[in-house]
mmCIF file of C-alpha atoms in Angstrom:
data_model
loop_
_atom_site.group_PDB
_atom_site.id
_atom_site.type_symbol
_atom_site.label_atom_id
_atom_site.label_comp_id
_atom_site.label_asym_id
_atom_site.label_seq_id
_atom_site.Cartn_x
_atom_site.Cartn_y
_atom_site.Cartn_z
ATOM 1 C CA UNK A 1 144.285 -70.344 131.751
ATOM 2 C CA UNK A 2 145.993 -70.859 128.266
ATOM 3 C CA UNK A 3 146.757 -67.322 126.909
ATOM 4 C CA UNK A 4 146.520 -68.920 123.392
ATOM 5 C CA UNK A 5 143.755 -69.495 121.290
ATOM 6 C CA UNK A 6 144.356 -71.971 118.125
ATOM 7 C CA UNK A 7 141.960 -73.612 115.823
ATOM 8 C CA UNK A 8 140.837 -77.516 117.090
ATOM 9 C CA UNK A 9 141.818 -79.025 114.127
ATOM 10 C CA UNK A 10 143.678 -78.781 110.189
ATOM 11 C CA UNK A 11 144.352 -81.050 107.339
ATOM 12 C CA UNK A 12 146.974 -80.908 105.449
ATOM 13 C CA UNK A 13 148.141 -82.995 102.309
ATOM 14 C CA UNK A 14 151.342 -84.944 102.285
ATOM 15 C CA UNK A 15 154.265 -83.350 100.512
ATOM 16 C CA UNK A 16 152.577 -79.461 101.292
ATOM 17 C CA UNK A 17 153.326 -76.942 104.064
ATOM 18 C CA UNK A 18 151.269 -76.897 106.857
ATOM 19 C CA UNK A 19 150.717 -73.300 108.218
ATOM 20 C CA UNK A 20 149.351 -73.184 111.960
ATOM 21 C CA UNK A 21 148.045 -70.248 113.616
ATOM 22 C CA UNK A 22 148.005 -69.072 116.987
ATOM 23 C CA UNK A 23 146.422 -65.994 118.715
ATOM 24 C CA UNK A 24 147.886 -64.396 121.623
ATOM 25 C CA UNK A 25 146.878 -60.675 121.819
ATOM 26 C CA UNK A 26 147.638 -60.438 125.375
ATOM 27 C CA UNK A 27 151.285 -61.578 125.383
ATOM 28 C CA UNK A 28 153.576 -59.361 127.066
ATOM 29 C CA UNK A 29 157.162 -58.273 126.212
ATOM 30 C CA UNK A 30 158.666 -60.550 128.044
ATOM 31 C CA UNK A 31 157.527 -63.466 127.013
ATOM 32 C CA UNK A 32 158.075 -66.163 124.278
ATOM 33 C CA UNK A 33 156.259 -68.245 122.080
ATOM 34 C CA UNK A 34 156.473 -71.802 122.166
ATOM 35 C CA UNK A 35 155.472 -74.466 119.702
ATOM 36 C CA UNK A 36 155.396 -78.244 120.662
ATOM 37 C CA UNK A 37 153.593 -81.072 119.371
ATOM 38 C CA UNK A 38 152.119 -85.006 120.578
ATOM 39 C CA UNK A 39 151.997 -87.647 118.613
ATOM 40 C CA UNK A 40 149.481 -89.945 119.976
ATOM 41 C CA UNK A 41 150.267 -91.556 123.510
ATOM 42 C CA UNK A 42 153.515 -89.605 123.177
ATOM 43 C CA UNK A 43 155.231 -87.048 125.753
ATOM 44 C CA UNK A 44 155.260 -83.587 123.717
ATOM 45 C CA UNK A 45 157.838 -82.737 121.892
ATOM 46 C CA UNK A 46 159.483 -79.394 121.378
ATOM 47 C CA UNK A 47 159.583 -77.779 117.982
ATOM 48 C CA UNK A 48 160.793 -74.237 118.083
ATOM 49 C CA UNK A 49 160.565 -71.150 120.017
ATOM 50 C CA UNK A 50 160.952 -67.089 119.225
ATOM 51 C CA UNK A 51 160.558 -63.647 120.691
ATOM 52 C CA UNK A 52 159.962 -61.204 118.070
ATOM 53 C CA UNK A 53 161.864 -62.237 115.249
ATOM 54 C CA UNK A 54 161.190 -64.984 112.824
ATOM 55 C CA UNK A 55 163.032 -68.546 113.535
ATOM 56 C CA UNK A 56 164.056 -71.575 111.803
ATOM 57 C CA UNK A 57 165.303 -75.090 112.247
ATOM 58 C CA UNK A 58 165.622 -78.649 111.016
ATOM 59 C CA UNK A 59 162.141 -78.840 112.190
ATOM 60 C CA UNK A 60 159.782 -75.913 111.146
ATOM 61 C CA UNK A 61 159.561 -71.817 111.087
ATOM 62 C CA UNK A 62 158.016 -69.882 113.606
ATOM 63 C CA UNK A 63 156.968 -66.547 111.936
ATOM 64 C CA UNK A 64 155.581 -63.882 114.523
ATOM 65 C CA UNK A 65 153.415 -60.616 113.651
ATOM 66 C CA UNK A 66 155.118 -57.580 114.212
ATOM 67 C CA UNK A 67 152.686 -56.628 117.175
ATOM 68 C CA UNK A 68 153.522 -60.005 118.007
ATOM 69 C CA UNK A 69 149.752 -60.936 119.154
ATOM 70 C CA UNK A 70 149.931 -63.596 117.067
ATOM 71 C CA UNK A 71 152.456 -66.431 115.044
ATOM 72 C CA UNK A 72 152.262 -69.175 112.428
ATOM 73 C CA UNK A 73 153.793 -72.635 112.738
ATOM 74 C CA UNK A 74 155.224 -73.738 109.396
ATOM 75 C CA UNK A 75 155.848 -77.517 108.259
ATOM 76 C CA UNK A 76 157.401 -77.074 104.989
ATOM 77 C CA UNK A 77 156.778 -80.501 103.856
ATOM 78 C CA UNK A 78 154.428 -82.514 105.811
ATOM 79 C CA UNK A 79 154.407 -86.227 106.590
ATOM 80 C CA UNK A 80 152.138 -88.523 107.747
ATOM 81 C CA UNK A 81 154.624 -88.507 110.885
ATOM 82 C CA UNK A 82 153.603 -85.187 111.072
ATOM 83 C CA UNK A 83 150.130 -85.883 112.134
ATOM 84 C CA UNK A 84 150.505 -84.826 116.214
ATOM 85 C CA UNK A 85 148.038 -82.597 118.159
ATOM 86 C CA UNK A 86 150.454 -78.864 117.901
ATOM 87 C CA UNK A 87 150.235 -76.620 120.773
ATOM 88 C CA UNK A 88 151.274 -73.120 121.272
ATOM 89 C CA UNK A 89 152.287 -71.431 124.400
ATOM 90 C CA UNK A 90 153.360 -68.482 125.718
ATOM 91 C CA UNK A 91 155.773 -67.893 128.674
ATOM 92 C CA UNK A 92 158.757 -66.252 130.266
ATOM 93 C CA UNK A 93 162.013 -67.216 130.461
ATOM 94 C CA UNK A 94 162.167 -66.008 134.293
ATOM 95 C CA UNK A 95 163.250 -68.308 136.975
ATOM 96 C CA UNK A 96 160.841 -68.780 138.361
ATOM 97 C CA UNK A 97 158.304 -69.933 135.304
ATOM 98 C CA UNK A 98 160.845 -72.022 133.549
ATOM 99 C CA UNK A 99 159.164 -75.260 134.762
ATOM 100 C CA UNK A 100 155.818 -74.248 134.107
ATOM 101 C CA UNK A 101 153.795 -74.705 130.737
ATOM 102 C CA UNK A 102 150.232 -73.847 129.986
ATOM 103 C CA UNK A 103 148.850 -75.829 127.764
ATOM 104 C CA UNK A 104 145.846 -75.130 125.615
ATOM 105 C CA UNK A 105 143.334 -77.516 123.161
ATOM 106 C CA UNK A 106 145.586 -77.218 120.451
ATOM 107 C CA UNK A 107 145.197 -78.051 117.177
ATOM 108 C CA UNK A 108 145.097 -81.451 116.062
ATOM 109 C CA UNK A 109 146.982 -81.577 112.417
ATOM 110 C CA UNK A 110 145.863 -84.645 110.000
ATOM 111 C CA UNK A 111 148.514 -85.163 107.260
ATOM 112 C CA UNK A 112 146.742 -86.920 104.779
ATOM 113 C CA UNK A 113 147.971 -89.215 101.912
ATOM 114 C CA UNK B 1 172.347 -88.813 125.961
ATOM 115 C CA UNK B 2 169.412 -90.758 127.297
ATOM 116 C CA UNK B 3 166.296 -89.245 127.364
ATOM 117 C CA UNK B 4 163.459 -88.659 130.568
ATOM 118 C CA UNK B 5 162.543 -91.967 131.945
ATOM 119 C CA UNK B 6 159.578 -92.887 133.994
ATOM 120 C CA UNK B 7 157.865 -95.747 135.807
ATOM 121 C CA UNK B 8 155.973 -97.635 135.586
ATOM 122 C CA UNK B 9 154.879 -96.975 132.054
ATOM 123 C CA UNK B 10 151.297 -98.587 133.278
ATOM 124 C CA UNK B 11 149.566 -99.022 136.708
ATOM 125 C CA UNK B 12 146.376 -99.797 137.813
ATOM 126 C CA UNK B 13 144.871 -99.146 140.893
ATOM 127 C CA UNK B 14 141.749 -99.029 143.251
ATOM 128 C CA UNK B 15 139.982 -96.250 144.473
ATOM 129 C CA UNK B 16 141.283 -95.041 148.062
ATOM 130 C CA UNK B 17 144.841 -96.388 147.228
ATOM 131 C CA UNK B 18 147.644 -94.346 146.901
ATOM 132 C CA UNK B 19 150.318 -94.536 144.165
ATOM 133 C CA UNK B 20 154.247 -93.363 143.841
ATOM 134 C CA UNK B 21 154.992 -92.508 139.993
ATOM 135 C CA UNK B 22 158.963 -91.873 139.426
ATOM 136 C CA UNK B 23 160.751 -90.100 136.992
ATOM 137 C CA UNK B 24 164.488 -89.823 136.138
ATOM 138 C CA UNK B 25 165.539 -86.443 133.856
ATOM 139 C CA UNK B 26 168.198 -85.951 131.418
ATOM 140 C CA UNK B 27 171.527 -86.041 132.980
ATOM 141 C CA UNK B 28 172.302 -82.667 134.157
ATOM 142 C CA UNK B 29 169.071 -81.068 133.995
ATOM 143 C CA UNK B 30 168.223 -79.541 137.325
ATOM 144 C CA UNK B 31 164.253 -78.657 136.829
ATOM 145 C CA UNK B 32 161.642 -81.713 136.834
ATOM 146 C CA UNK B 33 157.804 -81.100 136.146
ATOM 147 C CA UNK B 34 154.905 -82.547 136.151
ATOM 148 C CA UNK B 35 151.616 -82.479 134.045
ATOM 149 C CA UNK B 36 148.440 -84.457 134.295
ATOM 150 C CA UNK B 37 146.819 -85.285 131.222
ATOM 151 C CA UNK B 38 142.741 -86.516 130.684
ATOM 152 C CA UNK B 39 140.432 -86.058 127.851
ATOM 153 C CA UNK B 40 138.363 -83.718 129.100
ATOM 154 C CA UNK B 41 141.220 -81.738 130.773
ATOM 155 C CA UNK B 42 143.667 -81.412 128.554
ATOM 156 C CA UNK B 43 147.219 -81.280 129.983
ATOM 157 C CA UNK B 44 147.810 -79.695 133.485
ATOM 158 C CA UNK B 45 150.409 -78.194 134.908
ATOM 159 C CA UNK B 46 151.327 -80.195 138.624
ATOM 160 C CA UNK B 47 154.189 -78.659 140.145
ATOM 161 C CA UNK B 48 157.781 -78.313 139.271
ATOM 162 C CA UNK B 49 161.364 -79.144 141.579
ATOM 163 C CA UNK B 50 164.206 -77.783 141.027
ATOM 164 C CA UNK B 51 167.460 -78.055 143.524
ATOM 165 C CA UNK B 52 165.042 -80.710 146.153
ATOM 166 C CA UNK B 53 162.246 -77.678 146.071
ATOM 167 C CA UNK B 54 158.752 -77.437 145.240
ATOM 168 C CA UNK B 55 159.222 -74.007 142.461
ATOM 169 C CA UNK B 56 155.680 -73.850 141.276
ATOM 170 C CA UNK B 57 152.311 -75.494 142.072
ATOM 171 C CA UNK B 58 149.602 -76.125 139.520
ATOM 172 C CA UNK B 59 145.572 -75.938 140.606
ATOM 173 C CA UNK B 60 145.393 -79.638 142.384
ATOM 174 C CA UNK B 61 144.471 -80.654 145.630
ATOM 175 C CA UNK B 62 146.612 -81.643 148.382
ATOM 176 C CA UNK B 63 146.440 -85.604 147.532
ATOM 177 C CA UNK B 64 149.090 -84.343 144.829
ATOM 178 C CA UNK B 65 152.852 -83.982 146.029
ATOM 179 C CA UNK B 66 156.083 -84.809 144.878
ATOM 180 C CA UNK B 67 159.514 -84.571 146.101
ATOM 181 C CA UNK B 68 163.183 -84.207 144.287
ATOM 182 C CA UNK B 69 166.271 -86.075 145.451
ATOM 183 C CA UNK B 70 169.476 -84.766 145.062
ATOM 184 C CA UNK B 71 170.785 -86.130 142.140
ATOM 185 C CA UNK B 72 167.214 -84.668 140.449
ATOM 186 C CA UNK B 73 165.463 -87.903 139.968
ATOM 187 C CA UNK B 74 161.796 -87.005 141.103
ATOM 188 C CA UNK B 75 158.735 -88.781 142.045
ATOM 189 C CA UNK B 76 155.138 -88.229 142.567
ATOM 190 C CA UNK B 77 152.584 -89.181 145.049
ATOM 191 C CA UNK B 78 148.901 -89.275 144.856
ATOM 192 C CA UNK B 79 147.158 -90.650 148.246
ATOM 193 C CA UNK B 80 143.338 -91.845 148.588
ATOM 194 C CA UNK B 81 142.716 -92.259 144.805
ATOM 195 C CA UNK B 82 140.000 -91.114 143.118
ATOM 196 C CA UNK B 83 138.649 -92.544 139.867
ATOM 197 C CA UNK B 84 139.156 -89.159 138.030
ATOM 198 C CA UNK B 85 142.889 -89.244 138.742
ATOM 199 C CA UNK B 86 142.635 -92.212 136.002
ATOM 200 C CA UNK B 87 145.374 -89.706 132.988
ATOM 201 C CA UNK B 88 148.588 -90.175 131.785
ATOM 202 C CA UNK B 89 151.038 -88.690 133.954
ATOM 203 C CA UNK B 90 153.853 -86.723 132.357
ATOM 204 C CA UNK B 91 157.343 -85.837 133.827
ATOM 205 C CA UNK B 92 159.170 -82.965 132.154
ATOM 206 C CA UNK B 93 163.053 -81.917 132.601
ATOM 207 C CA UNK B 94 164.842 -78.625 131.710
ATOM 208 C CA UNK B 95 168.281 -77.635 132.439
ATOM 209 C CA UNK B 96 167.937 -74.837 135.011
ATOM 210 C CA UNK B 97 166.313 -71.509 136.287
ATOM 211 C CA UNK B 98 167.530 -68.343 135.477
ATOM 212 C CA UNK B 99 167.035 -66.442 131.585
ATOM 213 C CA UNK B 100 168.148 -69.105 129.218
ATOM 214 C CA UNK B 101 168.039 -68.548 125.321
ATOM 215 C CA UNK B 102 167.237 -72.635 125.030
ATOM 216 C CA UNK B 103 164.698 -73.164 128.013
ATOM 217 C CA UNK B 104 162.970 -75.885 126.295
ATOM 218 C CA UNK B 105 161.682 -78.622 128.447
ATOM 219 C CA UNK B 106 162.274 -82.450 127.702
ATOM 220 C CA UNK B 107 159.130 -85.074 128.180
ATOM 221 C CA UNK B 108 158.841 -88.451 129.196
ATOM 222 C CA UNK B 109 156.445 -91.348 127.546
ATOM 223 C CA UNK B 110 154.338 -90.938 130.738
ATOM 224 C CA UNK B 111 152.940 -93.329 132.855
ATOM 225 C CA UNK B 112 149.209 -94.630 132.191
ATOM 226 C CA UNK B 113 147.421 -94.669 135.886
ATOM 227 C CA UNK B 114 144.086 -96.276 135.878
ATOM 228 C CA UNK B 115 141.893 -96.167 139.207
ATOM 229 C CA UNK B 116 139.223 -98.761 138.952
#
């Protein structure tokens, strides 16, 4: 089972910041949060990962709670392109799990005009 | 560098049938997966390869299997279809086990499998 809970869906108007959330109390030291997101009919794509500390690149910002049972996706400027069903997951980075993704509902993200 | 490749993009088959899905990773990325997705599912873990062995297995009977040649190109086999296997199929690379600061995986556009 997903060890991530996130809300089913968001809007978000063009030209603002979309800020995702993403619960996972029961994450353990080890392991890292992982954002990707599918565009309709896509493969996923991936967006960003972190551990503890807060991370940024040309894409979005991950921030993560200190406690780190939970983190927010940020968009700074959304586009329509941006509309995409966003999923968080958690996992570790041992060998043995790096092929393996759990993937929850998500949240489905409507940029709108 | 090209992306993760697979075909067919779209197949359709009849129940009891089975079908051979193929997918070809990034150059040099050792680790292939695969991931079922339906709409009432959701996306599901298969199994991943890495190195021409089976690494991890998802929750799916034994009419799933797969296989990794050497130069990492994978496919997938489902035997006696069933119309629920009717989901996009998804192949996934990475670049290798072990604790990697960038251990992001790669997707494909899928291929489309209809059972009729």
């Amino acid at each position: 089972d997903a060890k991530t809970t996130q809300p089913p869906s968001m809007d978000c108007a063009e030209g603002r910041a979309a800020n995702l959330p993403c619960n996972h109390s029961t994450i353990s030291g080890n392991e890292y949060v992982y954002w990707y997101r599918q565009i309709h009919s896509q493969g996923p794509q991936y967006i960003i990962h972190g551990l503890k500390n807060n991370e940024t690149n040309e894409m979005a910002s991950l921030i993560i709670t200190e406690d780190r049972k939970s983190s927010t996706l940020i968009l700074p400027h959304a586009t329509l392109r941006d509309t995409a069903v966003y999923y968080c997951i958690v996992r570790d980075h041992g060998s043995s799990n790096t092929g393996k993704l759990i993937f929850g509902q998500g949240t489905t993200l409507q940029v709108k005009p | 560098k090209a992306g993760v490749t697979q075909t067919p993009r779209y197949l359709i088959k009849t129940r009891g049938q089975q079908v051979t899905l193929s997918c070809s990773p990034i150059s040099g990325h050792r680790s292939v997966s695969w991931y079922q997705q339906t709409p009432g599912q959701g996306l599901q873990f298969l199994f991943e390869y890495f190195s021409e062995t089976q690494r991890n297995k998802g929750n799916f009977p034994g009419r799933f299997s797969g296989r990794q040649f050497s130069n990492s190109r994978s496919e997938m086999n489902v035997s006696t279809l069933e119309l629920g296997d009717s989901a996009l199929y998804l192949c996934a690379s990475s670049l290798a086990g072990g604790l990697q600061a960038n251990n992001e995986q790669f997707f494909g556009p899928g291929t489309r499998l209809t059972v009729l």
